[in-house]
Short mmCIF file of C-alpha atoms in Angstrom, two decimals:
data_model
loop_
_atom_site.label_atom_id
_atom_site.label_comp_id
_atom_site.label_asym_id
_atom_site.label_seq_id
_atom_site.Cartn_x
_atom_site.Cartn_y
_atom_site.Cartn_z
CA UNK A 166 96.15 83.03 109.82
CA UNK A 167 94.13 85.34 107.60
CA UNK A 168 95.57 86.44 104.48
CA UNK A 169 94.73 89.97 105.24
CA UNK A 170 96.46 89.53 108.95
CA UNK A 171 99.84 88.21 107.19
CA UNK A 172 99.57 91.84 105.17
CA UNK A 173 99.20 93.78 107.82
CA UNK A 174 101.85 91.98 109.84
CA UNK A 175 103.98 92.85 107.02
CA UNK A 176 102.96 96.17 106.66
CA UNK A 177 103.97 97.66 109.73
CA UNK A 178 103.36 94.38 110.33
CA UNK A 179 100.99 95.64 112.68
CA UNK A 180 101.00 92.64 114.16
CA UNK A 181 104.81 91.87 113.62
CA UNK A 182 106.22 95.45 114.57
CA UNK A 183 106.46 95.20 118.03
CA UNK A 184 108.68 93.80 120.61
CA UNK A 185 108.94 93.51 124.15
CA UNK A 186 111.87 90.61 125.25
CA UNK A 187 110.68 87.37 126.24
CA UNK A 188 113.58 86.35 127.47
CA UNK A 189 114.92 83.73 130.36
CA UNK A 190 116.08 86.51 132.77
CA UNK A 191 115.21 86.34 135.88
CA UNK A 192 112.35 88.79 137.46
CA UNK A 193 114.31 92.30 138.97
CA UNK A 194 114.87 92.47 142.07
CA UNK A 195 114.04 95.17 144.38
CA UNK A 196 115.28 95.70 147.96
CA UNK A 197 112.63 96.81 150.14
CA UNK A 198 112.54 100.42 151.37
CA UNK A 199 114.84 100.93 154.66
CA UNK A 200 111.90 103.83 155.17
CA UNK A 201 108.84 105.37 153.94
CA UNK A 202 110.05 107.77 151.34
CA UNK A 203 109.05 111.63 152.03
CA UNK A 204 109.67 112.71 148.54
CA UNK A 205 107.03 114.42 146.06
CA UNK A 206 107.25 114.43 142.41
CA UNK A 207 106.38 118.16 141.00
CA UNK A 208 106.59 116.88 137.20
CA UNK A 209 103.55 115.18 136.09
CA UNK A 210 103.63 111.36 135.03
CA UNK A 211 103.42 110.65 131.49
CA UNK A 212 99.66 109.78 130.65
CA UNK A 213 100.84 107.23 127.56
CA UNK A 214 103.11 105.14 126.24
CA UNK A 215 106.25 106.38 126.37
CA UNK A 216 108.49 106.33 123.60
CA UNK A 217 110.99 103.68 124.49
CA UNK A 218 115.40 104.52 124.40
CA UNK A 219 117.70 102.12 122.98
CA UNK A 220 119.93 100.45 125.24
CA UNK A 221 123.88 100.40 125.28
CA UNK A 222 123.50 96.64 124.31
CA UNK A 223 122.27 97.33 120.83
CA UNK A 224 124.70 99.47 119.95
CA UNK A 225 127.11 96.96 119.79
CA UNK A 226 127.86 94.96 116.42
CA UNK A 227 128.07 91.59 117.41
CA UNK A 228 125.15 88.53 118.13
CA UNK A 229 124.31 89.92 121.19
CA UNK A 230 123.98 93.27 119.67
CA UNK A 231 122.16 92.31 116.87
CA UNK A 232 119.60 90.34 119.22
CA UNK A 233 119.15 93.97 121.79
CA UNK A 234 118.54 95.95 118.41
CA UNK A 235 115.64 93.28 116.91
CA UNK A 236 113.83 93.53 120.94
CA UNK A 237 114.14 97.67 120.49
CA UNK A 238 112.88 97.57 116.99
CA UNK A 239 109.74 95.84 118.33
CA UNK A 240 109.45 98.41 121.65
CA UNK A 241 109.48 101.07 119.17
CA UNK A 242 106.84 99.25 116.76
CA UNK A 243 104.86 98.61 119.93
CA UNK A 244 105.06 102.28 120.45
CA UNK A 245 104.34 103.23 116.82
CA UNK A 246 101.08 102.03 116.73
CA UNK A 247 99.96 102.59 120.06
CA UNK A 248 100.87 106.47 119.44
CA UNK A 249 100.85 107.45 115.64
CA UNK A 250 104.63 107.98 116.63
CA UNK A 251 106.56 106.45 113.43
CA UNK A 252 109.96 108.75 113.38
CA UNK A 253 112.07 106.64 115.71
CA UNK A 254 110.88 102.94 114.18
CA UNK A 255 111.79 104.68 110.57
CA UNK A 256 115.10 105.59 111.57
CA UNK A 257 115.90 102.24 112.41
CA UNK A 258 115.31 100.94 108.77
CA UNK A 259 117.07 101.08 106.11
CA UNK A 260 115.46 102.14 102.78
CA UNK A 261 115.87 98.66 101.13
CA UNK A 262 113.23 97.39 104.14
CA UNK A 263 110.01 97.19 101.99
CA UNK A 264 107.92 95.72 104.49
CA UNK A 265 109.48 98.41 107.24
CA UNK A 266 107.84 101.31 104.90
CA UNK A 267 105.07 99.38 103.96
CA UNK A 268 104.40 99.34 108.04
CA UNK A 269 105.08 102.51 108.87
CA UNK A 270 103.30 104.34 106.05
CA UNK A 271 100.16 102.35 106.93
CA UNK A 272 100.07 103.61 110.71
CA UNK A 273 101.05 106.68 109.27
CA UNK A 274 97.88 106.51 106.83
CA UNK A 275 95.52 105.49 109.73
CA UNK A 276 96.01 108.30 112.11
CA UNK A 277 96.61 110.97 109.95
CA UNK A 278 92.89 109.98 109.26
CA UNK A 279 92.26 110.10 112.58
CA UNK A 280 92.30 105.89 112.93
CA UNK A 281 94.16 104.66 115.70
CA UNK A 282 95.06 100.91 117.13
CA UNK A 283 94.44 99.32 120.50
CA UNK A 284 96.02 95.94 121.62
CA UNK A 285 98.42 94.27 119.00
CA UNK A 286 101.19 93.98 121.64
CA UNK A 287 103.93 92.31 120.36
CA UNK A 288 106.92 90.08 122.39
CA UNK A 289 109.48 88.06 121.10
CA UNK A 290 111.01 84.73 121.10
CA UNK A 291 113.20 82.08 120.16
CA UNK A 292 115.35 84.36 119.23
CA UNK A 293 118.38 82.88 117.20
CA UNK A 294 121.25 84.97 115.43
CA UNK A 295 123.31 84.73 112.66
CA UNK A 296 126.96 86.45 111.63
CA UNK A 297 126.98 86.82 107.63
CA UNK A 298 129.41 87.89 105.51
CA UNK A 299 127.91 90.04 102.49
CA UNK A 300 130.85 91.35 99.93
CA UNK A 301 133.28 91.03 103.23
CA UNK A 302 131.16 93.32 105.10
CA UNK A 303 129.84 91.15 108.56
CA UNK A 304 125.62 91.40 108.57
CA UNK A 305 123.20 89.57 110.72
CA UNK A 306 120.69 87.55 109.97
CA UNK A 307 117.69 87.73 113.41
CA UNK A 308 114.84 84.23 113.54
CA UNK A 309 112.91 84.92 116.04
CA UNK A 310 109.24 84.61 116.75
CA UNK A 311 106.69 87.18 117.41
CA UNK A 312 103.40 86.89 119.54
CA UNK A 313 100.95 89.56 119.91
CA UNK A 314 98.12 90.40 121.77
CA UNK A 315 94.31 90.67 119.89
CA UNK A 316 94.39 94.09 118.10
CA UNK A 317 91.54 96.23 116.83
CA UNK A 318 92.04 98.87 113.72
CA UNK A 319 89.88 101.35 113.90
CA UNK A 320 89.17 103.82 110.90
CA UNK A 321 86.75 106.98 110.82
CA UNK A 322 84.06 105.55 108.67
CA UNK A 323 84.79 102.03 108.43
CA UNK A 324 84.07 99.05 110.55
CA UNK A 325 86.49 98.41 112.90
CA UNK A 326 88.96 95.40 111.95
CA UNK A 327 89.80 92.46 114.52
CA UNK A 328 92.70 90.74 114.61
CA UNK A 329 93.32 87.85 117.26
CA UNK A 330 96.13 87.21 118.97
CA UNK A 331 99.14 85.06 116.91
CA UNK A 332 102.39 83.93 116.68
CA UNK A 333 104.33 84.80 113.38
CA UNK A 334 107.93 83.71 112.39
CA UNK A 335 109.59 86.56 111.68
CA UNK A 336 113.60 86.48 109.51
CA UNK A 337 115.34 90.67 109.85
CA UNK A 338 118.64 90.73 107.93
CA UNK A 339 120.37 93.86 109.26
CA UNK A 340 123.37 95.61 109.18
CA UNK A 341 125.53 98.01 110.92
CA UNK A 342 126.75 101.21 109.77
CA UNK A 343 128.07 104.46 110.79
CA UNK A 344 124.64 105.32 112.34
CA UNK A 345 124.11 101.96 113.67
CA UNK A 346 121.35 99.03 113.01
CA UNK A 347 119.10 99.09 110.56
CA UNK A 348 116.66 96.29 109.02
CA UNK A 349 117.38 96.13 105.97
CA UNK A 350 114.83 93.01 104.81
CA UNK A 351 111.99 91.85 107.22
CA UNK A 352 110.61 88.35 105.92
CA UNK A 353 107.75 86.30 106.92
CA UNK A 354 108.78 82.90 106.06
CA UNK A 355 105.37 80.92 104.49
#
């Protein structure tokens, strides 16, 4: 992995801030129509990512939680750079999470100059939790594994930067509070 690549993966990590579950559950499954629908949508459909809502199960502060929380930490980094959008991945760190600002503030950098990302896509795996006990206050400690897709940085006046596709190891120790999760320290193990 390039040097430069393992920076930027901790930065926002571009390539580790993203997360879309890649997990053993089954596909969904649909039943088929009984009948051809009728029905006409007056709002229009949204024309870009949209940004993605946490679900009930990482709200809860226990493995399982924990493990929800790390895969909507990643759907919001997904989000992040594909929009610009860093409010709702900020929120979910806490200010101890160096490599959490160090992320953000770079996407934040990059469009405010009018830069934007395509690709980097990140999903998870082998994820593995942890239950902690930090001055007797219960924290979690996430291992999972991140794999995204090839990702090009592009910057007004500078040659666009080319990242392939990888798979990073990836440690979060997080906690939960009166607000809920937050990373507190993202690691890339060397």
């Amino acid at each position: 992995m390039h040097r430069s690549r393992t920076a930027f993966a901790l930065g926002l990590t571009v390539p580790l801030l993203l997360v879309s579950a890649c997990s053993g559950d089954p596909e969904p499954k649909v039943a088929p129509p009984t009948s051809p629908s009728t029905s006409i949508s007056t709002s229009p459909s949204p024309s870009g990512p949209v940004e993605p809502v946490m679900p009930e199960a990482a709200k809860a502060h226990t493995a399982a939680g924990a493990e929800a929380f790390v895969k909507f930490f990643w759907d919001m980094a997904n989000y992040a750079q594909a929009t610009g959008k860093t409010d709702g991945l900020e929120r979910l760190a806490a200010p101890t999470c160096q490599a959490c600002a160090a992320a953000t503030d770079f996407v934040n950098a990059l469009y405010a100059k009018g830069g934007h990302i395509e690709g980097g896509v990140y999903s998870l795996m082998d994820l593995e939790s942890k239950r902690l006990y930090y001055r007797d206050h219960v924290i979690f400690r996430e291992t999972f594994r991140t794999h995204n897709t090839d990702q090009v940085v592009f910057e007004p006046g500078k040659k666009e930067r080319k990242f392939p596709e990888s798979t990073v190891d990836v440690v979060f120790t997080m906690d939960f509070g009166h607000s809920g999760w937050k990373v507190g320290v993202w690691q890339v193990p060397s």
